XYZ file of C-alpha atoms in Angstrom:
396
model
C -20.708 -55.726 144.978
C -16.657 -55.934 144.766
C -16.548 -52.807 146.983
C -19.086 -53.873 149.357
C -21.172 -51.090 148.774
C -24.938 -50.587 148.653
C -27.044 -47.866 146.567
C -30.422 -46.855 147.809
C -33.212 -45.391 145.800
C -33.646 -42.715 148.616
C -32.685 -41.656 152.109
C -35.918 -42.924 153.319
C -35.011 -46.397 151.974
C -31.407 -46.313 153.311
C -33.012 -45.384 156.865
C -35.460 -48.028 156.886
C -32.960 -50.761 156.117
C -30.606 -49.237 158.792
C -33.559 -49.664 161.070
C -34.220 -53.300 160.116
C -30.849 -54.318 161.348
C -32.118 -53.010 164.624
C -33.026 -56.513 165.818
C -29.484 -57.913 165.196
C -27.529 -57.973 168.747
C -24.345 -56.291 166.638
C -26.546 -53.456 166.054
C -27.355 -52.461 169.662
C -25.494 -49.280 169.294
C -27.708 -48.128 166.379
C -30.708 -48.871 168.599
C -29.455 -46.399 171.224
C -28.438 -43.962 168.645
C -31.779 -43.834 166.692
C -33.752 -43.897 170.141
C -31.425 -40.597 171.320
C -31.971 -38.875 167.910
C -35.784 -38.873 168.129
C -38.324 -36.536 169.575
C -39.230 -37.624 173.076
C -42.644 -39.187 172.261
C -40.940 -41.144 169.393
C -38.336 -42.237 171.876
C -41.002 -43.715 174.125
C -42.513 -45.638 171.259
C -39.071 -47.126 170.426
C -38.289 -48.254 173.912
C -41.650 -50.002 174.056
C -41.364 -51.604 170.683
C -40.086 -55.112 170.692
C -37.201 -55.677 168.486
C -39.493 -58.128 166.059
C -41.492 -54.759 165.600
C -38.686 -52.624 163.831
C -39.700 -49.725 161.534
C -38.898 -51.853 158.579
C -41.687 -53.994 159.545
C -44.314 -51.233 159.458
C -46.018 -50.601 156.225
C -44.444 -47.572 154.066
C -47.558 -45.585 154.260
C -47.787 -45.667 158.076
C -43.757 -44.344 158.804
C -41.969 -41.543 157.474
C -38.624 -42.335 159.065
C -37.263 -38.755 158.440
C -40.295 -37.086 160.309
C -38.558 -38.082 163.602
C -34.881 -38.278 162.896
C -32.440 -35.497 161.669
C -30.837 -37.426 158.668
C -27.702 -35.126 158.789
C -27.078 -35.599 162.694
C -28.048 -39.202 162.437
C -25.329 -39.982 159.552
C -22.565 -37.924 161.363
C -23.103 -39.944 164.639
C -23.246 -43.260 162.951
C -19.948 -42.157 161.011
C -18.313 -41.242 164.383
C -19.589 -44.168 166.378
C -18.326 -46.642 163.645
C -15.157 -45.341 163.182
C -15.888 -44.145 159.422
C -15.322 -40.464 160.177
C -12.039 -39.821 162.228
C -11.395 -36.195 163.664
C -8.169 -35.134 164.895
C -9.216 -34.585 168.622
C -12.282 -35.350 170.786
C -12.759 -31.617 171.001
C -12.998 -31.227 167.300
C -15.592 -34.093 167.007
C -17.668 -32.556 169.778
C -17.568 -29.189 168.028
C -18.701 -30.604 164.836
C -21.513 -32.583 166.546
C -22.621 -29.465 168.382
C -22.766 -27.155 165.430
C -24.558 -29.624 163.263
C -27.098 -30.023 166.671
C -27.784 -26.184 166.279
C -29.016 -26.768 162.707
C -30.803 -30.077 163.215
C -34.270 -30.992 164.092
C -35.187 -31.160 167.716
C -33.922 -34.710 169.294
C -33.994 -36.075 172.657
C -30.348 -36.101 172.798
C -30.155 -32.393 172.415
C -32.759 -31.972 174.739
C -30.836 -33.860 177.657
C -27.640 -31.794 176.516
C -29.494 -28.595 176.995
C -31.008 -29.681 180.097
C -27.593 -30.514 181.886
C -26.116 -27.096 180.349
C -28.820 -25.127 181.989
C -28.197 -26.820 185.513
C -24.620 -25.767 185.457
C -25.210 -22.168 183.876
C -27.733 -21.375 186.544
C -25.245 -22.504 189.519
C -22.263 -20.757 187.927
C -24.391 -17.583 187.011
C -25.942 -17.320 190.438
C -22.399 -17.155 191.914
C -21.542 -13.663 190.146
C -24.761 -11.378 189.975
C -22.681 -8.324 188.642
C -23.805 -7.682 185.156
C -21.107 -6.235 182.880
C -21.954 -4.322 179.595
C -22.647 -6.597 176.790
C -24.568 -9.505 178.477
C -25.785 -11.640 175.882
C -23.466 -10.741 173.094
C -21.509 -13.495 171.189
C -18.054 -12.155 172.351
C -15.861 -14.943 170.495
C -16.667 -18.181 168.937
C -14.937 -21.210 170.273
C -12.193 -22.706 167.837
C -13.308 -25.369 165.876
C -10.129 -27.234 165.993
C -7.445 -27.419 169.105
C -4.575 -29.822 169.806
C -4.794 -33.062 171.093
C -3.102 -32.044 174.333
C -5.303 -29.002 175.056
C -8.385 -31.267 173.991
C -7.438 -33.803 176.868
C -6.723 -30.970 179.248
C -10.025 -29.218 178.475
C -12.466 -32.491 179.245
C -10.547 -33.883 182.090
C -11.013 -30.496 183.691
C -14.399 -29.508 182.454
C -16.512 -32.600 182.746
C -15.789 -32.987 186.647
C -16.184 -29.070 186.711
C -19.539 -29.352 185.350
C -20.695 -32.310 187.709
C -19.690 -30.101 190.601
C -21.997 -27.548 189.081
C -25.065 -29.818 189.215
C -24.959 -31.380 185.478
C -25.331 -34.849 185.415
C -22.629 -36.409 182.990
C -22.569 -40.059 182.111
C -18.892 -40.649 182.516
C -19.546 -43.698 180.574
C -16.504 -45.449 178.526
C -19.106 -46.133 175.315
C -18.444 -43.613 172.192
C -21.666 -42.365 172.379
C -21.757 -41.695 176.156
C -18.014 -40.101 176.054
C -19.341 -37.811 172.945
C -22.481 -36.788 174.827
C -20.248 -35.411 177.649
C -18.032 -33.781 175.333
C -20.658 -32.192 173.234
C -22.426 -30.912 176.642
C -18.917 -29.406 177.555
C -18.838 -27.507 174.283
C -22.318 -26.462 174.240
C -21.727 -25.164 178.155
C -18.719 -23.075 176.769
C -20.332 -21.556 174.018
C -23.246 -20.566 176.329
C -20.992 -19.197 179.096
C -18.925 -17.202 176.473
C -21.939 -15.019 175.799
C -22.026 -13.921 179.266
C -19.303 -11.625 180.931
C -20.453 -12.294 184.511
C -20.831 -16.022 184.115
C -17.276 -16.317 182.311
C -15.787 -14.372 184.912
C -17.271 -17.004 187.652
C -16.259 -20.060 185.640
C -12.710 -18.728 185.372
C -12.387 -18.067 189.276
C -13.342 -21.704 189.686
C -10.040 -23.013 189.922
C -6.489 -21.717 188.926
C -6.646 -24.098 186.138
C -9.332 -22.615 184.352
C -7.821 -19.541 183.040
C -4.862 -21.496 181.446
C -6.931 -24.086 179.666
C -10.017 -21.837 178.723
C -7.953 -18.863 177.574
C -6.738 -21.333 174.752
C -10.160 -22.212 173.287
C -10.604 -19.011 171.506
C -8.426 -17.239 168.830
C -6.336 -14.336 169.984
C -8.136 -10.910 169.300
C -11.227 -11.324 171.151
C -13.194 -8.250 172.039
C -12.010 -8.735 175.646
C -8.407 -8.782 174.408
C -9.156 -5.285 172.663
C -10.530 -3.797 175.989
C -7.634 -4.897 178.048
C -5.051 -3.582 175.656
C -6.485 -0.413 175.003
C -7.768 0.395 178.611
C -4.331 -0.553 180.040
C -2.444 1.440 177.515
C -4.507 4.566 177.975
C -4.315 4.486 181.726
C -0.455 3.920 181.645
C -0.102 6.814 179.444
C -2.124 8.893 181.623
C -0.011 8.503 184.570
C 2.086 11.890 184.214
C -1.418 13.582 184.152
C -3.918 14.735 186.479
C -5.827 11.351 187.416
C -9.585 11.011 186.420
C -9.301 8.115 189.029
C -10.106 9.411 192.858
C -7.912 6.702 194.359
C -5.709 3.243 193.515
C -8.924 1.562 194.657
C -11.084 3.527 192.137
C -8.505 2.659 189.347
C -8.451 -0.954 190.203
C -12.219 -1.351 190.230
C -12.036 0.055 186.625
C -9.553 -2.154 185.586
C -11.063 -5.227 187.063
C -14.190 -4.142 184.942
C -12.307 -3.658 181.497
C -9.873 -6.334 181.702
C -11.590 -9.132 183.671
C -15.488 -8.679 183.183
C -15.751 -8.238 179.254
C -16.152 -11.821 178.312
C -13.377 -14.200 177.026
C -9.945 -13.052 176.706
C -6.505 -14.500 175.768
C -4.742 -11.676 177.519
C -1.998 -12.495 179.762
C -3.131 -9.609 181.956
C -6.619 -11.066 182.426
C -5.411 -14.889 182.746
C -2.908 -13.712 185.622
C -5.940 -11.722 187.366
C -8.183 -14.974 186.843
C -5.313 -17.485 188.363
C -4.573 -15.287 191.216
C -8.483 -14.546 191.769
C -9.223 -18.480 191.878
C -6.225 -19.192 194.200
C -7.529 -16.396 196.663
C -11.185 -17.780 196.578
C -9.677 -21.428 197.291
C -7.614 -20.274 199.833
C -9.874 -17.934 201.919
C -12.778 -20.528 201.305
C -10.852 -23.141 203.373
C -9.314 -20.965 205.778
C -12.102 -18.652 206.654
C -14.594 -21.203 208.275
C -13.266 -21.364 211.731
C -14.974 -19.853 214.785
C -15.474 -15.984 215.254
C -15.664 -13.846 218.567
C -19.093 -12.185 219.049
C -20.515 -10.428 217.620
C -18.960 -11.534 214.113
C -20.299 -15.044 214.975
C -23.821 -13.927 215.224
C -23.354 -12.274 211.962
C -24.496 -13.630 208.422
C -21.815 -15.320 206.510
C -23.408 -14.788 203.092
C -24.965 -11.834 201.787
C -25.225 -12.271 197.896
C -26.855 -9.343 196.890
C -23.811 -7.176 198.365
C -22.478 -4.717 195.835
C -18.847 -3.277 196.297
C -18.763 0.738 195.983
C -16.518 1.765 193.028
C -14.740 4.422 194.855
C -13.122 5.270 198.285
C -10.907 8.031 199.529
C -6.932 7.532 198.760
C -6.221 7.335 202.271
C -8.625 4.492 202.601
C -7.365 2.959 199.661
C -3.592 2.797 200.410
C -4.389 1.318 203.786
C -6.908 -1.243 202.596
C -4.530 -2.696 199.804
C -1.268 -2.575 202.312
C -3.268 -4.668 204.865
C -5.054 -6.907 202.390
C -1.664 -7.651 200.619
C -0.009 -8.423 204.021
C -3.069 -10.976 204.788
C -2.614 -12.614 201.471
C 1.283 -12.792 201.799
C 0.739 -14.734 205.172
C -2.062 -17.069 204.003
C -1.597 -17.595 200.280
C 1.249 -19.950 199.644
C 3.646 -18.546 196.793
C 2.036 -14.939 196.970
C 4.598 -11.931 197.031
C 3.083 -8.576 196.505
C 4.368 -6.608 193.543
C 5.608 -3.354 194.640
C 5.138 -1.688 191.360
C 7.938 0.416 189.294
C 8.687 2.581 186.538
C 8.364 0.070 183.643
C 4.977 -1.100 181.859
C 5.663 -4.787 183.385
C 6.080 -3.604 186.931
C 3.111 -1.432 186.422
C 0.923 -4.141 185.258
C 2.003 -6.483 187.962
C 0.864 -3.784 190.662
C -2.298 -3.436 188.771
C -3.137 -7.034 188.642
C -2.363 -7.480 192.560
C -4.823 -4.610 193.259
C -7.604 -5.368 190.848
C -7.851 -8.999 192.193
C -7.879 -7.612 195.686
C -10.952 -5.770 194.509
C -12.317 -8.787 193.145
C -11.577 -10.777 196.385
C -13.390 -8.161 198.356
C -16.563 -8.694 195.939
C -16.210 -12.440 196.906
C -15.707 -11.914 200.492
C -18.543 -9.427 200.625
C -20.926 -11.957 199.419
C -19.654 -15.335 200.840
C -17.555 -14.562 203.975
C -18.992 -11.305 205.079
C -18.693 -11.771 208.793
C -15.032 -12.508 208.302
C -14.482 -9.240 206.033
C -16.004 -7.173 208.769
C -13.804 -8.716 211.512
C -10.918 -7.969 209.469
C -11.905 -4.227 208.761
C -12.696 -3.578 212.217
C -9.095 -4.435 212.903
C -7.854 -1.473 211.091
C -7.200 1.846 213.073
C -10.172 3.493 214.609
C -12.118 6.137 212.832
C -11.294 5.161 209.520
C -15.002 4.307 208.756
C -14.787 2.124 205.926
C -17.669 2.005 203.731
C -17.062 -0.584 201.164
C -20.775 -1.702 200.174
C -23.469 0.036 198.680
C -26.433 0.798 201.340
C -24.693 -0.359 204.144
C -23.122 1.419 207.207
C -19.431 2.029 207.507
C -17.338 -0.721 209.131
C -13.802 -0.498 210.762
C -15.070 2.077 213.131
C -15.187 0.080 216.358
């Protein structure tokens, strides 16, 4: 009694006593918490049951409280919501709840989170239908602990982002509502990190995304390894006969290995994602005006369009030159890298050109009539063929 502590004969007894307090106004939080941690059928029963008919009022033989509630998850959320359990950051507590939920019994809370994750996952995945090697593999686990500054940046960016992707986020200020949104974000990132195509689409949503999301993984991911080894190999092979038919072929291959291989902390990949996101934002806003015929009559979107991996060297040089000039004109702050003899100068040129390849993929899917209009402005007789199973453009 001096310490104010209570001892229960069993977990069942402890849970029944907690449930008995549900009729007290001060424990409304517990009503919400227990309701959210039960399966859907039991949730309906609890929602309809008057406060006077608490679980504690039901005879022992009629109710086994542990049948409907995962005690480990229940106790963790109780400790967090009441302030007994303090973690360093909002991310850290969300990550702990997420990992606990993975091992817990099915609950309506977990079901709600899963539904919203699936909504955002589908929208994001549909925007990138190229399926790189390794789809479905766990490439890198999320860090269990990050700084408070990064945690704040993460949720300020990801919660509105997931809302735009179709997930219903509570946006509430109560502790359980905030926690549910944060766990939903962590769950979404864990799922996205197993899909290279989806991860690519997510990081191209905003120039902010690469800077923030590259920091929620430990350095040395498989994506880091593929980027470092491939760029090192290609750089060393420059003095030898090239295995790439053109600069376009090289840029296509660099993009596949440095940007389509799942989560990465590499500065090369991060620079690509940031430039790629800026290009999509810029072209998405500028390429919406009227076009002359026949382009005005053409489809703007062709979601199944697939970029070829090789074009002739002459076409490659002309394509990169013209697209770089267009970006220099349209994209604030963009200055094309001329390349050079040092590894850093070479990498900057590679980043520009692999991003142009990514930009062509996006234009081919979502601004196809504008892309055809641009290509048809190139010199006559070039006969560009940039997409599989389609006729050449740039020939009018």
